[in-house]
Coordinates of C-alpha atoms in Angstrom, one line a residue:
M1262 CA 77.7 -9.2 -40.9
A1263 CA 77.6 -7.1 -37.8
D1264 CA 80.4 -4.7 -37.1
P1265 CA 82.6 -6.3 -34.3
A1266 CA 83.2 -2.8 -32.8
H1267 CA 79.4 -2.6 -32.1
A1268 CA 78.9 -6.3 -31.1
G1269 CA 75.9 -6.8 -28.8
T1270 CA 74.3 -3.4 -29.7
S1271 CA 72.1 -4.6 -32.6
T1272 CA 68.7 -5.9 -31.8
D1273 CA 68.2 -7.3 -35.4
S1274 CA 70.7 -10.1 -35.3
P1275 CA 73.2 -11.5 -33.0
A1276 CA 76.7 -10.0 -33.0
R1277 CA 79.2 -11.9 -35.0
S1278 CA 82.8 -12.6 -34.5
W1279 CA 85.6 -11.9 -37.1
S1280 CA 84.9 -15.3 -38.7
G1281 CA 81.1 -14.6 -39.1
V1282 CA 80.1 -17.1 -36.4
P1283 CA 77.7 -15.4 -33.9
Y1284 CA 78.9 -14.9 -30.4
L1285 CA 77.2 -17.1 -27.8
T1286 CA 73.9 -15.9 -26.5
S1287 CA 73.0 -16.2 -22.8
D1288 CA 70.7 -19.1 -23.7
E1289 CA 73.5 -20.9 -25.5
L1290 CA 75.8 -20.3 -22.5
L1291 CA 73.3 -22.3 -20.3
L1292 CA 74.2 -25.4 -22.5
V1293 CA 77.9 -25.2 -21.7
H1294 CA 78.8 -27.3 -18.7
S1295 CA 82.6 -27.3 -18.5
V1296 CA 85.6 -25.2 -19.4
D1297 CA 86.6 -27.8 -21.9
E1298 CA 83.4 -27.2 -23.8
F1299 CA 84.3 -23.5 -24.3
E1300 CA 87.6 -24.2 -26.1
P1301 CA 86.2 -25.4 -29.5
L1302 CA 83.5 -22.6 -29.3
A1303 CA 86.2 -20.0 -28.8
A1304 CA 88.4 -21.5 -31.6
Q1305 CA 85.4 -21.0 -34.0
R1306 CA 85.0 -17.3 -33.0
M1307 CA 88.5 -16.0 -32.4
D1308 CA 91.1 -14.8 -34.9
P1309 CA 93.5 -17.7 -35.2
T1310 CA 96.5 -15.7 -34.0
C1311 CA 94.6 -14.5 -30.9
H1312 CA 93.3 -18.0 -30.2
S1313 CA 96.8 -19.5 -30.5
Y1314 CA 98.1 -16.9 -28.0
V1315 CA 95.3 -17.6 -25.5
A1316 CA 95.1 -21.4 -25.9
G1317 CA 98.9 -21.7 -25.9
W1318 CA 99.3 -20.9 -22.2
A1319 CA 102.9 -19.9 -21.5
G1320 CA 106.1 -21.8 -21.9
T1321 CA 105.4 -25.5 -21.8
G1322 CA 101.9 -25.3 -20.4
A1323 CA 103.0 -27.3 -17.4
T1324 CA 101.3 -24.9 -14.9
A1325 CA 98.0 -25.0 -16.8
A1326 CA 98.2 -28.8 -16.9
A1327 CA 98.9 -29.0 -13.2
N1328 CA 96.0 -26.7 -12.5
R1329 CA 93.6 -28.9 -14.6
Q1330 CA 94.9 -32.0 -12.8
A1331 CA 94.4 -30.4 -9.4
F1332 CA 90.9 -29.2 -10.1
S1333 CA 89.9 -32.7 -11.5
R1334 CA 90.4 -34.1 -8.0
Y1335 CA 87.3 -32.3 -6.8
V1336 CA 83.8 -33.4 -7.4
L1337 CA 80.7 -31.4 -6.7
V1338 CA 78.2 -33.6 -4.9
P1339 CA 74.6 -32.4 -5.0
R1340 CA 72.9 -32.4 -1.7
T1341 CA 69.2 -33.1 -2.2
F1342 CA 66.5 -32.7 0.4
V1343 CA 68.5 -30.0 2.3
D1344 CA 66.6 -27.1 3.8
V1345 CA 67.5 -24.0 1.8
H1346 CA 64.9 -21.7 3.2
E1347 CA 67.7 -19.6 4.8
L1348 CA 71.1 -19.6 3.3
D1349 CA 74.2 -17.6 4.2
L1350 CA 77.0 -17.8 1.7
G1351 CA 79.1 -15.2 3.7
T1352 CA 82.6 -15.9 4.7
T1353 CA 85.8 -14.0 5.5
V1354 CA 88.7 -13.6 3.1
L1355 CA 91.9 -12.1 4.4
G1356 CA 90.0 -10.8 7.5
Q1357 CA 87.3 -9.1 5.4
S1358 CA 83.7 -10.3 5.5
I1359 CA 82.2 -10.9 2.2
D1360 CA 78.6 -11.9 1.4
L1361 CA 79.3 -14.1 -1.6
P1362 CA 82.6 -16.1 -1.9
V1363 CA 83.3 -15.4 -5.5
L1364 CA 86.7 -13.8 -6.2
F1365 CA 88.3 -12.7 -9.4
G1366 CA 92.0 -12.5 -10.2
P1367 CA 93.6 -9.8 -12.4
S1368 CA 93.3 -10.5 -16.1
G1369 CA 93.7 -8.7 -19.3
Y1370 CA 93.5 -9.0 -23.1
Q1371 CA 89.7 -9.8 -23.1
A1372 CA 89.4 -7.7 -26.2
L1373 CA 91.4 -10.4 -28.1
S1374 CA 88.4 -12.6 -27.9
H1375 CA 85.4 -10.1 -27.8
P1376 CA 85.2 -6.5 -29.0
E1377 CA 83.5 -5.5 -25.7
G1378 CA 86.4 -6.8 -23.6
E1379 CA 88.0 -4.5 -21.1

């Protein structure tokens, strides 16, 4: 079994979690299509105490449930036959121009689920 402290550094075999289940490869990640599909995969790979902490949200979980309900109201509609020769994803956020509208909020404790976290 690979040493979790050196996960991802071996070229011989995939890095393995504490449970011995290999971490997902980039090819396997391409097969995951929703956040809900990550949960059972994480449960297989995380220490049960850490998974319980992460999956347990906080308090009653009401905020997480409301967030899921809010996001479920949106549907991505593919637009076929649209000219994509020249695209501009730029926008402004808080008065600042950005080329790609992807934002990340603060987070921590990634090392609970992967040894290369943080």
